[in-house]
Every structure is written in structure tokens, then in C-alpha cells.
Short mmCIF file of C-alpha atoms in Angstrom, two decimals:
data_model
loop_
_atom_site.label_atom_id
_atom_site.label_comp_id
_atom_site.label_asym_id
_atom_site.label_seq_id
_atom_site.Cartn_x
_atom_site.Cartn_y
_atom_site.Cartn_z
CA UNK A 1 -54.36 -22.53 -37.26
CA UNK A 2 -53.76 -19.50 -38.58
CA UNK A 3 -50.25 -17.78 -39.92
CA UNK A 4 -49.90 -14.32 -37.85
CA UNK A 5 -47.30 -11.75 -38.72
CA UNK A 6 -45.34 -10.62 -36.27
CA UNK A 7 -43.64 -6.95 -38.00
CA UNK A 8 -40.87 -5.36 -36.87
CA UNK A 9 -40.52 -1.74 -35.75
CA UNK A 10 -38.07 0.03 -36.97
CA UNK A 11 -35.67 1.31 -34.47
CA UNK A 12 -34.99 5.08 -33.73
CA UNK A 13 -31.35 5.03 -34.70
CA UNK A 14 -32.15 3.65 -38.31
CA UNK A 15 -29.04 4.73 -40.23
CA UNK A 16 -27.18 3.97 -43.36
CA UNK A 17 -23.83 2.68 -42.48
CA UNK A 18 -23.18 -0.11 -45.03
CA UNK A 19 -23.05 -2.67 -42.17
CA UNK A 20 -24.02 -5.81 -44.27
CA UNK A 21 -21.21 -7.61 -46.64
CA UNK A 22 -23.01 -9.09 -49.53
CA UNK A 23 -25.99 -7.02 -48.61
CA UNK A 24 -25.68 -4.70 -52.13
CA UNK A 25 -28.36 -2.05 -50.80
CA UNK A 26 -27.13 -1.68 -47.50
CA UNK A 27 -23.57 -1.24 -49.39
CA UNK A 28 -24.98 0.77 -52.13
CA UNK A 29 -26.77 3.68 -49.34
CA UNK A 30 -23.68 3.80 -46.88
CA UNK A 31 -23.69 7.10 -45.31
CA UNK A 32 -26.50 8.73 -46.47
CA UNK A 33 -29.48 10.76 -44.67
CA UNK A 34 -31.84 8.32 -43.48
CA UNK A 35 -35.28 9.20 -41.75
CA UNK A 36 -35.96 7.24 -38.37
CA UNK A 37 -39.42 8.15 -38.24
CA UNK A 38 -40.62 7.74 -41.46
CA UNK A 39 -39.33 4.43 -41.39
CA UNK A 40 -41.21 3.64 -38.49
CA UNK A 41 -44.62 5.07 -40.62
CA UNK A 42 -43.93 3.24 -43.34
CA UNK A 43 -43.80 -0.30 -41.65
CA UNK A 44 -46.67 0.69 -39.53
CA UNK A 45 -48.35 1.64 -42.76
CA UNK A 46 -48.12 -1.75 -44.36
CA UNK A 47 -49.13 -3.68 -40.78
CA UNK A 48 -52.33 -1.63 -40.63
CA UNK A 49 -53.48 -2.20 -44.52
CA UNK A 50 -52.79 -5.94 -43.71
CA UNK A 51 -54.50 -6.00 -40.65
CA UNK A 52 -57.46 -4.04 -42.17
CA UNK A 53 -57.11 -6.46 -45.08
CA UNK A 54 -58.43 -9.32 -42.05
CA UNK A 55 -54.39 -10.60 -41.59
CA UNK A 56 -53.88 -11.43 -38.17
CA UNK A 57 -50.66 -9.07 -37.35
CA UNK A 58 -48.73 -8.52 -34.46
CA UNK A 59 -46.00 -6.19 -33.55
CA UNK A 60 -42.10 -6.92 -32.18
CA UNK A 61 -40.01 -3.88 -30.65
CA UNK A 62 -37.22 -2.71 -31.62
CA UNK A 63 -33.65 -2.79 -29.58
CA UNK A 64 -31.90 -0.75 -27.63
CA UNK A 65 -29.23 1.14 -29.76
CA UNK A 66 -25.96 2.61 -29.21
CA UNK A 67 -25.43 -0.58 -27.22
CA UNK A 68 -23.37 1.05 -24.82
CA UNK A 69 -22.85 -2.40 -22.83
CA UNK A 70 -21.21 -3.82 -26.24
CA UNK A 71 -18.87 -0.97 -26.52
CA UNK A 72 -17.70 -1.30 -22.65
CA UNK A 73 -16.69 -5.05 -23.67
CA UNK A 74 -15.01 -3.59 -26.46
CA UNK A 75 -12.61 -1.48 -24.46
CA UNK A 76 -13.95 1.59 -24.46
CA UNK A 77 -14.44 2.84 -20.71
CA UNK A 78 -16.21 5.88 -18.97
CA UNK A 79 -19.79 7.19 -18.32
CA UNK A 80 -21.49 6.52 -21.72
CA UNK A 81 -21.34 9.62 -23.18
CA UNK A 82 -17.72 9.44 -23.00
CA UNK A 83 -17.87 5.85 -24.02
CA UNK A 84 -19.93 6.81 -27.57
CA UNK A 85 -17.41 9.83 -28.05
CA UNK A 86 -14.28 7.56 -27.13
CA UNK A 87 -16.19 4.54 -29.77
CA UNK A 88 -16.69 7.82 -32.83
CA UNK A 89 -13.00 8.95 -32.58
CA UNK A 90 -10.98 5.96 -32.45
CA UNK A 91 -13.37 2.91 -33.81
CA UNK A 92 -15.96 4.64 -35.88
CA UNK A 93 -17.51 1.29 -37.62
CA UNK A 94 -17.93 -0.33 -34.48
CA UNK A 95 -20.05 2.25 -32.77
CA UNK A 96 -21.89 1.82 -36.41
CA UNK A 97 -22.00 -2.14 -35.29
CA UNK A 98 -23.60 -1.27 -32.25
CA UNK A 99 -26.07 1.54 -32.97
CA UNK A 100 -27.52 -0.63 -35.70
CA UNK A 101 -31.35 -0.90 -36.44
CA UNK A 102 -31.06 -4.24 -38.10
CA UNK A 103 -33.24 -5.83 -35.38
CA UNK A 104 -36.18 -4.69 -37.27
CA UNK A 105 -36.04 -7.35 -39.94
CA UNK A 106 -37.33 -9.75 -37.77
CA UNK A 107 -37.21 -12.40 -40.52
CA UNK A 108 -33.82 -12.90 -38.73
CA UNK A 109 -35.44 -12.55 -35.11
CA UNK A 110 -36.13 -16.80 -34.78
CA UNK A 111 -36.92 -20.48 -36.72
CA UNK A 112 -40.58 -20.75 -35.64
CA UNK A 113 -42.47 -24.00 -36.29
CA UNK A 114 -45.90 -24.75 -34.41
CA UNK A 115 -47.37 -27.17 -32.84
CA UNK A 116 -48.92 -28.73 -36.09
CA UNK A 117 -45.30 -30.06 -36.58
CA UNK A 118 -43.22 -30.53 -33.52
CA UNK A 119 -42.91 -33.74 -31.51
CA UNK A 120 -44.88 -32.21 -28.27
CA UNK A 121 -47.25 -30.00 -29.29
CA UNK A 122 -46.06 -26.65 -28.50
CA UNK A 123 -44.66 -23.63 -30.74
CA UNK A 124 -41.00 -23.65 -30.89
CA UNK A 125 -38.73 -20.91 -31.62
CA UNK A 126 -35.13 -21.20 -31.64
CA UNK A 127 -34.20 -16.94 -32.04
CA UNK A 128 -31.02 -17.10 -34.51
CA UNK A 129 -27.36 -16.23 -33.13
CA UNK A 130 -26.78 -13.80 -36.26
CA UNK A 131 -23.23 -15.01 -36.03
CA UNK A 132 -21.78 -13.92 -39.39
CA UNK A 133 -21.84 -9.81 -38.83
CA UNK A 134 -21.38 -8.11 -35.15
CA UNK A 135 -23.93 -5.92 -35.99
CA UNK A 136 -26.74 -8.46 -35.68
CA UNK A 137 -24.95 -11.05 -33.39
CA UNK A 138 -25.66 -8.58 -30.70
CA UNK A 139 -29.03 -8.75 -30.86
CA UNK A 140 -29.73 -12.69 -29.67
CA UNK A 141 -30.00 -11.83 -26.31
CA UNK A 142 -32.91 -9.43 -26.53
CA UNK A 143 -34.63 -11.37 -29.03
CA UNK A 144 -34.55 -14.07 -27.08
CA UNK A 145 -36.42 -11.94 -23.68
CA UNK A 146 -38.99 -10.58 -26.35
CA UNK A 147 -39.85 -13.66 -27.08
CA UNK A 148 -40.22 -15.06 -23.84
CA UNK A 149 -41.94 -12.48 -22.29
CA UNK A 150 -44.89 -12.75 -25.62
CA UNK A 151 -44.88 -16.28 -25.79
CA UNK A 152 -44.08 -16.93 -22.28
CA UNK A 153 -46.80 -19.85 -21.71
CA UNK A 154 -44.80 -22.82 -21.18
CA UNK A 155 -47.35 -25.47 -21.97
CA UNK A 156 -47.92 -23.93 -25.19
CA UNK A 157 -44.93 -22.68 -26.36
CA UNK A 158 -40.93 -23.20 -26.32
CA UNK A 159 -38.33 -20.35 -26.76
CA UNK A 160 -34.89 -21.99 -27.17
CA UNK A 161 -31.53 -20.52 -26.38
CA UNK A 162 -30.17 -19.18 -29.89
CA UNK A 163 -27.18 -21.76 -31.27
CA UNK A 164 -23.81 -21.52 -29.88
CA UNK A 165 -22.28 -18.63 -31.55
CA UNK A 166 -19.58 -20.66 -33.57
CA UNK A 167 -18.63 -21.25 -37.02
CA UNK A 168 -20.32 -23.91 -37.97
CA UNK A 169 -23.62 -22.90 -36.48
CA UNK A 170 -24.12 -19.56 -37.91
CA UNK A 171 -27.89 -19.01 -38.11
CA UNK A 172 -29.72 -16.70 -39.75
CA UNK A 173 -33.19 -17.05 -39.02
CA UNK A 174 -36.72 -17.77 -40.63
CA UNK A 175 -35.18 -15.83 -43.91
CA UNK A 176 -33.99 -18.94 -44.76
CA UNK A 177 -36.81 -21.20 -43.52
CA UNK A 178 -40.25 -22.13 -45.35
CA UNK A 179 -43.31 -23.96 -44.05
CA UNK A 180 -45.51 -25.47 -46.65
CA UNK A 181 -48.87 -26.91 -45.51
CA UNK A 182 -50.00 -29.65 -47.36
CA UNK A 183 -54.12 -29.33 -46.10
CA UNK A 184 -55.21 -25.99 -43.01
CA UNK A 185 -53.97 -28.10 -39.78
CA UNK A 186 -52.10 -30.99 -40.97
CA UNK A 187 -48.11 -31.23 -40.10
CA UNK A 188 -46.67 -28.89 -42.53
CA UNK A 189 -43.27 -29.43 -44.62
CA UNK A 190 -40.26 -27.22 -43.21
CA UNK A 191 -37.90 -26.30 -45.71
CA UNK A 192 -34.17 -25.12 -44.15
CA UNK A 193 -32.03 -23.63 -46.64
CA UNK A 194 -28.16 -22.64 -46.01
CA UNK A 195 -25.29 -21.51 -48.23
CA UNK A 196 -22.85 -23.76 -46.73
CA UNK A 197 -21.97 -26.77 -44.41
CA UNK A 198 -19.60 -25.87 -41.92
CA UNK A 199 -17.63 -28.95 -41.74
CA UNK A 200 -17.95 -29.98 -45.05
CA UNK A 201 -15.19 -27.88 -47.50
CA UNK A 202 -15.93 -29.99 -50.48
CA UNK A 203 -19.52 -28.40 -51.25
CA UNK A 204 -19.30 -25.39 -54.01
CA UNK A 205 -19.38 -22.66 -52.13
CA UNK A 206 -19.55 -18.59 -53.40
CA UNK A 207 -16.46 -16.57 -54.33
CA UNK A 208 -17.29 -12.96 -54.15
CA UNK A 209 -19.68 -13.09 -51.30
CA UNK A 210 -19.58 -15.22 -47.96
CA UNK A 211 -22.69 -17.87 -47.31
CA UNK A 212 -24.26 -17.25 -44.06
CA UNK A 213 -26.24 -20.21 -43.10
CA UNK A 214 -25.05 -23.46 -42.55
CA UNK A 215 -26.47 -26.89 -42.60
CA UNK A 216 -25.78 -27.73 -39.08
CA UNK A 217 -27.87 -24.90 -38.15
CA UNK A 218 -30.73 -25.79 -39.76
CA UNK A 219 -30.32 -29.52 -38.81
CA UNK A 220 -29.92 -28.57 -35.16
CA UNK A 221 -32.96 -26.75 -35.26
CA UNK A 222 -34.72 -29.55 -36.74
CA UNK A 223 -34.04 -32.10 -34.13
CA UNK A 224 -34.83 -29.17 -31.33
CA UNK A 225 -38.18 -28.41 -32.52
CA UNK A 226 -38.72 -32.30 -32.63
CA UNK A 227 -39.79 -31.94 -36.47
CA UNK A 228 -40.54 -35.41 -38.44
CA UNK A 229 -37.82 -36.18 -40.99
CA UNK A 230 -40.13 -37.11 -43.98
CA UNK A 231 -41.30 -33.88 -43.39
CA UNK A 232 -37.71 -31.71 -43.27
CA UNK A 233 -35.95 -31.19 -46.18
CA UNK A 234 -32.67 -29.18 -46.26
CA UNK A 235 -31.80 -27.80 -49.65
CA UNK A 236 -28.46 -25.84 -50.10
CA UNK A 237 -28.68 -21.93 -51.95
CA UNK A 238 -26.66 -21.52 -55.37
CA UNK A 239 -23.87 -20.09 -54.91
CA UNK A 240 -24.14 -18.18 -57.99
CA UNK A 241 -27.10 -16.15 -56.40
CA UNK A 242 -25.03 -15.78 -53.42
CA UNK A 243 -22.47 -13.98 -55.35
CA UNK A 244 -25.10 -11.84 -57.13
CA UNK A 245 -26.32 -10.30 -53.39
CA UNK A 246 -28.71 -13.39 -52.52
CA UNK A 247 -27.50 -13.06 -48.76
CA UNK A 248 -30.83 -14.78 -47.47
CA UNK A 249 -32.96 -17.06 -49.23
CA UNK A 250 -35.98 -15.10 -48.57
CA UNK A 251 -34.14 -12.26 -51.30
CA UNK A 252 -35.21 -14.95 -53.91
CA UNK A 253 -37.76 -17.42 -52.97
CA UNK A 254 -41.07 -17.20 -50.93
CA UNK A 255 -43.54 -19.78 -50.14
CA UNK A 256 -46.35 -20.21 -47.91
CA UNK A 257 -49.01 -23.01 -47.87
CA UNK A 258 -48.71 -25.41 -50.93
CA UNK A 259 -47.03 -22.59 -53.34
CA UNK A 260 -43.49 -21.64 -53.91
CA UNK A 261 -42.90 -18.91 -55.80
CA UNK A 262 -38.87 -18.81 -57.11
CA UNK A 263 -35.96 -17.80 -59.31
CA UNK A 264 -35.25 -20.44 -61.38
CA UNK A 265 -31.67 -19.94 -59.58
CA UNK A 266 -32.23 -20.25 -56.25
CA UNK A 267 -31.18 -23.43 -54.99
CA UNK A 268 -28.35 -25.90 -56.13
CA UNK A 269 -29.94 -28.96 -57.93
CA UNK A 270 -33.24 -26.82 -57.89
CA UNK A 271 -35.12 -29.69 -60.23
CA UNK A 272 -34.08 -32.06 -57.79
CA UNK A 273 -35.33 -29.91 -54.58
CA UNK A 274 -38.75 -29.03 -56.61
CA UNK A 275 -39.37 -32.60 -57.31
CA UNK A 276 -38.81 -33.57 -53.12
CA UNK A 277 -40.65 -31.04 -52.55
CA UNK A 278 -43.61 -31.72 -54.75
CA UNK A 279 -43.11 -35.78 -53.26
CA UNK A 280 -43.18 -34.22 -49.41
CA UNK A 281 -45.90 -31.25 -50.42
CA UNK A 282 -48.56 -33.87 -52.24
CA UNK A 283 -50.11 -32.80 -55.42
CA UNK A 284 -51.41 -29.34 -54.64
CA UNK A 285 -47.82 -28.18 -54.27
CA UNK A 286 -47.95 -25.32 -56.97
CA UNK A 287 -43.97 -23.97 -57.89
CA UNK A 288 -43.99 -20.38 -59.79
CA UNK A 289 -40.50 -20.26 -61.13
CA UNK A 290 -39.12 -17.26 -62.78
CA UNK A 291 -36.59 -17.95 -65.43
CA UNK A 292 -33.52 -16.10 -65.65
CA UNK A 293 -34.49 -14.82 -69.33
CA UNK A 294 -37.43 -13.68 -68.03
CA UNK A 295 -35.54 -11.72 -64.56
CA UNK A 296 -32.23 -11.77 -64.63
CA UNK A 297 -30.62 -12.37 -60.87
CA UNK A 298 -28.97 -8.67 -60.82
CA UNK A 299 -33.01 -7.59 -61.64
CA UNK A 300 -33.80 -10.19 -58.77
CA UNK A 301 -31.96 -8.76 -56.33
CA UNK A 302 -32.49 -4.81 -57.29
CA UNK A 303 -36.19 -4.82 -57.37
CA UNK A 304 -36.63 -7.38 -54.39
CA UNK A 305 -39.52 -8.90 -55.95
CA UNK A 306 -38.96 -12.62 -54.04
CA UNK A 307 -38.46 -10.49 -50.87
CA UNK A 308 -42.54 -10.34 -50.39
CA UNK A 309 -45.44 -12.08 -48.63
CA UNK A 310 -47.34 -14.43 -49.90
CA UNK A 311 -50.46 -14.74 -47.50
CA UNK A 312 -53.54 -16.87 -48.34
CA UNK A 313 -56.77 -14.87 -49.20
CA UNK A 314 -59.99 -15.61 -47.60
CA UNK A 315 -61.48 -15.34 -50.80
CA UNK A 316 -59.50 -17.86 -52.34
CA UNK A 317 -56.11 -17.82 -53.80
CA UNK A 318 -52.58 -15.58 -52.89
CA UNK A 319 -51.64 -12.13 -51.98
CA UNK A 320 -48.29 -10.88 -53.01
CA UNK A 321 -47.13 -8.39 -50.55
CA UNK A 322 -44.45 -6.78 -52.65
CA UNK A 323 -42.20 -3.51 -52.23
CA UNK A 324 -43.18 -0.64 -54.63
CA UNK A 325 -39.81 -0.94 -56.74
CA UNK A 326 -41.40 -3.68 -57.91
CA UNK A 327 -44.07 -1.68 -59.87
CA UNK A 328 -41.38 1.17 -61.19
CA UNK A 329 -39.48 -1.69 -62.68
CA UNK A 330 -41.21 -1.62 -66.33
CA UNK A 331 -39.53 -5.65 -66.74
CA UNK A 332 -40.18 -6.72 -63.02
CA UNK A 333 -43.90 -5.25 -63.46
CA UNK A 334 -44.43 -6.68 -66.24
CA UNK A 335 -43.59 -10.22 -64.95
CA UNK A 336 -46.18 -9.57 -62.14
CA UNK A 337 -48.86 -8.33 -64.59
CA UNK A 338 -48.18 -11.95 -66.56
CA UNK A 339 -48.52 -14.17 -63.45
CA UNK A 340 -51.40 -12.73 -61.52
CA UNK A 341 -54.69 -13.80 -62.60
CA UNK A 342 -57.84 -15.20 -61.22
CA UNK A 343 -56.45 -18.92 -63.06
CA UNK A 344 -53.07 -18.38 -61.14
CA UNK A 345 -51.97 -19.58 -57.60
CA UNK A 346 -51.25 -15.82 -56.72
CA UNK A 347 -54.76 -13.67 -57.54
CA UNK A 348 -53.44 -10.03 -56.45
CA UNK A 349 -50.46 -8.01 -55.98
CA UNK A 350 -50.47 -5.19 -52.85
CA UNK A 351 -47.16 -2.64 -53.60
CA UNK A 352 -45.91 -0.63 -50.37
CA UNK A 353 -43.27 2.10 -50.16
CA UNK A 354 -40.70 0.79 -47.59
CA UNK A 355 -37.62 3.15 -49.37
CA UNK A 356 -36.35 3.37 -45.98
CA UNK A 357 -36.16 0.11 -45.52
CA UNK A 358 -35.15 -0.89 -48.85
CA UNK A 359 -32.25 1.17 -49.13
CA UNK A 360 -30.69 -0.83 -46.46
CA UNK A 361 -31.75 -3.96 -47.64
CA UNK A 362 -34.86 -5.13 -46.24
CA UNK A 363 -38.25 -5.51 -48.37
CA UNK A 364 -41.85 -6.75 -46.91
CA UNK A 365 -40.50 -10.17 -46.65
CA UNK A 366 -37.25 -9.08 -43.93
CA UNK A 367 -39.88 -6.84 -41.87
CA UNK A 368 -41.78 -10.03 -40.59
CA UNK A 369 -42.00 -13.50 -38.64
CA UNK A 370 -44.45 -15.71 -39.90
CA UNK A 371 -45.78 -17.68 -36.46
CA UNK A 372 -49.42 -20.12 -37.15
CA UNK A 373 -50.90 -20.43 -34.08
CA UNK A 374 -54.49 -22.09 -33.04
CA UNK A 375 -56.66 -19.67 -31.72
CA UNK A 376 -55.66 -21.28 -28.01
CA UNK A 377 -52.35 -20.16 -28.59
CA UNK A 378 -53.19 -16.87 -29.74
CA UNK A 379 -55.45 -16.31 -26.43
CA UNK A 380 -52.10 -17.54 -24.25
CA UNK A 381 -50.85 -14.40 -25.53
CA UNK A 382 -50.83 -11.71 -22.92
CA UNK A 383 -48.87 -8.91 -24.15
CA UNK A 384 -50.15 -6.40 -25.99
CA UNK A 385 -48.84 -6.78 -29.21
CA UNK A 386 -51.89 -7.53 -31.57
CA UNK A 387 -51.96 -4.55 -34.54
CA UNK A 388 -55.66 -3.30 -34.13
CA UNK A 389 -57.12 0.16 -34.37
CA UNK A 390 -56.04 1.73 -31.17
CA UNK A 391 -52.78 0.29 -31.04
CA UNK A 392 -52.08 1.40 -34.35
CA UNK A 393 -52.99 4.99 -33.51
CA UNK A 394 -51.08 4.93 -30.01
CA UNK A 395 -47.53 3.83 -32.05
CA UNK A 396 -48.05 6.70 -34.49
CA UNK A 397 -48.05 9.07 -31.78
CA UNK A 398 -45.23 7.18 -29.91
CA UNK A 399 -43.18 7.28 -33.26
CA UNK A 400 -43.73 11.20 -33.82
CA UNK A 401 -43.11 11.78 -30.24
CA UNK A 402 -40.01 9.96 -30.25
CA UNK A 403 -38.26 9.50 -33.23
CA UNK A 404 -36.05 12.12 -35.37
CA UNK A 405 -36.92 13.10 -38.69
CA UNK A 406 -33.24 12.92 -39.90
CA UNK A 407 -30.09 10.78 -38.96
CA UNK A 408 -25.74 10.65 -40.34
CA UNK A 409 -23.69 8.08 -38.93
CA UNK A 410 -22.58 11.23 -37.24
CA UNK A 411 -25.37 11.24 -35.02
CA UNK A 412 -24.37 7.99 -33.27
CA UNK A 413 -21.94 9.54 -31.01
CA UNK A 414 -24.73 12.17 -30.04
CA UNK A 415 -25.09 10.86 -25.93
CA UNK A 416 -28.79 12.39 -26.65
CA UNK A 417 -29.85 9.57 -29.35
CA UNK A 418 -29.40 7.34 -26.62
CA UNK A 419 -31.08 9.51 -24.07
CA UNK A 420 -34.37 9.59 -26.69
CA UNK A 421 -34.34 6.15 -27.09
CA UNK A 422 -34.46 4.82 -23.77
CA UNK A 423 -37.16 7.03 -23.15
CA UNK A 424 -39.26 5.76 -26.16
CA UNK A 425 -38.29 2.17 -25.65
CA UNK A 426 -39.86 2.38 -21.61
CA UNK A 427 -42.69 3.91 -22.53
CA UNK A 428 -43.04 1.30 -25.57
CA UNK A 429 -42.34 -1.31 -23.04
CA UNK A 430 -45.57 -0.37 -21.39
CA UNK A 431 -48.14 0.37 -24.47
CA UNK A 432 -47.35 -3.26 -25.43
CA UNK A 433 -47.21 -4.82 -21.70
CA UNK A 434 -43.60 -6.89 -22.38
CA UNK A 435 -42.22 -5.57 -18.73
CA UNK A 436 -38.50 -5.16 -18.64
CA UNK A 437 -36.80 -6.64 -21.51
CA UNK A 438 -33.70 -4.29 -22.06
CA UNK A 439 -30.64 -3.72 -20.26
CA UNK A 440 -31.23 -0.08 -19.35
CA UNK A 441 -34.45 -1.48 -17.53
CA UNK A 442 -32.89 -4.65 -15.71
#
């Protein structure tokens, strides 16, 4: 079995409009220039130094954006140019809502967990309802057709319907999901983590900042994907980091194979979730926790050095995929300089510029799925998605054909952004054989 990542393209109407409560980047940038295209170059960048590296690495789309369909259901009525100029003048923030390019942080896309683990054998995904901000809860239904149409082999693999879209389901995706694997292809050890339980008012719960995933979520998920209860373990997030801009777990905590690399404030009880962990894990499990005098959680969160990819070297030993604030942080650089070594369960530390990205609040870690498939499951596969050589080289050219080079919230209400990126998402569409996934081509 081996872990592929699936990365996220960034969308052509990538903007800065402060969409994401709790989210201190995305608050921090609001209304600023952003750069569609070099957004797009920069994630591409980091898939194709991965993939060189010998990673296996796929690529998702991104969504169709303004969704004019959205703003019809809000009210606003017309052709859709006159729909997006009706949206700008009297409900600015939601055209913002629905001309947002969160979609690319596809840690949010689905809950994967393959066959290694589930009751019957197949991959199951469950793509998350993103129920806590409009911006992203309109992006289930597309998910969920991308996925289908890549892993559309039913005797291999199982797409679920996303969660109902209620309160006490809210469901944020694999950002706040972990598989550990205790030996390469025994059942692994899934690891849900959520901020709150949704019927349960009695839990300590945040005070600045609203927790996004619940329990129930996690738990329903659990029982879908037919996943062993010795080896699911459901630990809640502090609500401390919460408060501090933890919105996901995956903004302070990443682990992959036996090692778990950590704030030392993570979770609630953490010595208590370490130690089940290390019971459910077996003795190789190998925890790298970073004490609050040595990173404070406002450091944490700023340099988004938990927000990276660990991924398992041929050679032996972990790669940190980490964003490049990491390294311009003298204290957070540091840190790195006094954990990697050739003794330590991370070897090597591989820095990538993703400002555009970053300044709305998505590092290495937000840009990708993690799905381990057997090499059966990855020859199911008939779309084109698989980062090599000449599709790297085609998407370059699609993104310079296609994308802008500079984008205001302003812009949203321009009928031609939507124009430009229905054209680039049908030709897209084609170069990576998905057939008709999006409205406009239904």
C-alpha cells in the first residue's frame, strides 16, 4: 500500500476576502491583491518536487466559482451577469461566499480510510459537508462527483454521501483525521479529532473562537467506513488552541505511519491520548511533542509549522514538507534545526513558498488528501490525474492560459471571471479525463 497525495489546484478566483472565522490569516489578508495564477504555480511547484522526489501524487480540480446557482437560491434573479452585479451591490460578502477558492485545500475535500482498515475491503471516503461556513458548505456536492468519477470502481472503492448538513454533524474533513500504521499493510489506527460534541454542552468548549468538528461526525464516519473499534480512537482538540486560531487539527499536529509529531497543546488530556495511542500504535509509535516554552501556540499558528507533510522516505526515516515561513522564523527554524537528524524519526526538512496560499490560511498540510492505495487500486484509476512529467507541463500552460495575474474582491462581480473560468475548468475537465462534473457542464 502506498500513501498517494492527492493536491489541490488552486482555483482561478483565489481572493482574499476574510471568509474564515477563527481562520487568523485568512482574517489577517482580507481584501488584499491576491495572484490566481501564481497560486496555481506554486502548488504545482511543490506536487512536481514531490513527485520527482518518487511520492506518488495526484491532482484534484478546482470548483466552479462565482457559483451563480448558489446566488439564484439566495434571491438574487436574472441572467448571471445581472445576478453577480445584483449579489456586489446589495450582499457583497455573500457573492465573496460563493466565489470562494477554498476548495483547494482538499484536506477538507473527504475522511479517506482504505481497504487495510474497513470492514469490506474497499477505500472509503465520506467527502465532508463543510457545515460551519457557507463558503465551503457549498462545495460537498462537487466534491462528492470528483470523487466518484476518480474513484468510480465500485468493487474497490466507496464514495459516501457527505453527513447531513446539521448541527451536530458538522464535518470538516481529513484535517482533522490521522492514520497511523502500526507495520506497511497491516490495519492502521484512525485517529478522529473534533472541537466539540454536538449534543453534549457539558464538555469545555472555546470562547473566542467556534469548534468546528464534532464527535458525532467523526463517530458516524467510523461506523460508515466499517473501521474496528480497538483501532478508532476519538480524542477532543483543546480548546485553548482553538481560541489561539487552531481551527483544524492539522494547524497543530501531523502524523503519518507510527510518528506523531505535536504541540504539546493540542488535544485535551493530551498524556492520556498519547498513552492510547502508544497502547493502539504498538511500540514503534514515536510522539515529537513541542513544548509550549519551546513554540509558543501564537508562534504555532503564525509560522504553520504542524500544517506540513510528513511522508516516509525510501531511504529510511521522515520528510517534513513544511511552508517556507517556517525557515524565516529564526525560533521556529531553530526548533527544526534541533529535531532533524539522522538519530531522529524525521531525517529532512523540504521548505516551499505557498505565500498565496498561506495568506489565506492554508500551508502544505491543507493543499492535500492523503489516500494509501494497493497498487490494484491505483490501476482502477482511470482518470487522468497522476502528477507526472507531461501532465505537469500541460497544467502550467493551462494555468498561464487561463488564470489572471491579479484579483480584488472587486473582481467577483466581473460576469468575465466567470466566463474565464468555465472555459478553463472544460478544458481541465478533459486534460484529466473526469467528464462532466460541474453544473455549467450538466
Amino acid at each position: 500500500m502506498t500513501e498517494v497525495n492527492f493536491d489541490g489546484l488552486p482555483g482561478p478566483t483565489h481572493n482574499y476576502s476574510g471568509l474564515a472565522r477563527g481562520n487568523l490569516a485568512s482574517e489577517r489578508h482580507r481584501s488584499l491583491v491576491s495572484n490566481p495564477r501564481q497560486a496555481a504555480l506554486q502548488g504545482l511547484a511543490k506536487m512536481k518536487a514531490l513527485a520527482d522526489r518518487g511520492f506518488a501524487q495526484g491532482v484534484l480540480p478546482p470548483h466552479e466559482r462565482p457559483d451563480v446557482a448558489a446566488l439564484r437560491s439566495l434571491g438574487f434573479a436574472g441572467s448571471d451577469a445581472q445576478v453577480l452585479a445584483k449579489a456586489a451591490r446589495d450582499a457583497p460578502q455573500l457573492l465573496a461566499a460563493c466565489s470562494s477558492a477554498a476548495a483547494m485545500w482538499v484536506a477538507n475535500a473527504a475522511t479517506v480510510s482504505p481497504s487495510a482498515d474497513t470492514a469490506d475491503g474497499r477505500v472509503h471516503f465520506t467527502p465532508a459537508n463543510l457545515a460551519s461556513h457557507l463558503h465551503r458548505a457549498l462545495e460537498a456536492p462537487v466534491t462528492t462527483r470528483v470523487l466518484r468519477a476518480i474513484f468510480a470502481d465500485p468493487q474497490r472503492f466507496m464514495v459516501h454521501d457527505p453527513l447531513p448538513n446539521v448541527l451536530e454533524f458538522t464535518d470538516e474533513g481529513a484535517a482533522n483525521h490521522t492514520r497511523f500504521e502500526p507495520a506497511p499493510g497491516e490495519p492502521g489506527v484512525e485517529l478522529f479529532v473534533y472541537g466539540r460534541a454536538g449534543c453534549d454542552a457539558s464538555l469545555p468548549a472555546p470562547t473566542r473562537f467556534a469548534a468546528r468538528q464534532t464527535r458525532e461526525a467523526g463517530e458516524t464516519i467510523a461506523r460508515r467506513h466499517g473501521l474496528a473499534p480497538e483501532r478508532t480512537l476519538h480524542a477532543q482538540q483543546r480548546p485553548e488552541a482553538i481560541d489561539a486560531g487552531v481551527f483544524h487539527n492539522d494547524v497543530i499536529a501531523v502524523g503519518s505511519g507510527t510518528v506523531l509529531f505535536c504541540h504539546e497543546g493540542a488535544y485535551a488530556a493530551q498524556d492520556a491520548v498519547l498513552t492510547r495511542l502508544a497502547e493502539m500504535v504498538g511500540p514503534a509509535f514515536t510522539p515529537i511533542v513541542v513544548r509550549e516554552r519551546e513554540l509558543s501556540l501564537e508562534r504555532t499558528v503564525a509560522s504553520y509549522l504542524f500544517n506540513s507533510q510528513l511522508l516516509a522516505r525510501p531511504e529510511g526515516g521522515m520528510l517534513l514538507v513544511a511552508p517556507a515561513e517556517c525557515r524565516e522564523d529564526e525560533v521556529v527554524a531553530a526548533l527544526l534545526d534541533s529535531i532533524v537528524s539522522e538519530r531522529s524519526a524525521i531525517r529532512e526538512v523540504l521548505t516551499f513558498d505557498l505565500k498565496q496560499s498561506m495568506q489565506n490560511g492554508g500551508g502544505p498540510a491543507c493543499l492535500r488528501l492523503r489516500v494509501a492505495l494497493t497498487q490494484s487500486e491505483r490501476d482502477a484509476i482511470r482518470a487522468r490525474v497522476w502528477l507526472d512529467d507531461t501532465l505537469h507541463a500541460e497544467l502550467l500552460a493551462w494555468v498561464r492560459r487561463h488564470y489572471r495575474d491579479r484579483l480584488v474582491p472587486d473582481d467577483l462581480a466581473d460576469p468575465a471571471l466567470l466566463d474565464e473560468g468555465r472555459r478553463a475548468l472544460d478544458e481541465l475537465t478533459g486534460l484529466l479525463r473526469l467528464g462532466n462534473v460541474y453544473p455549467f457542464q450538466l
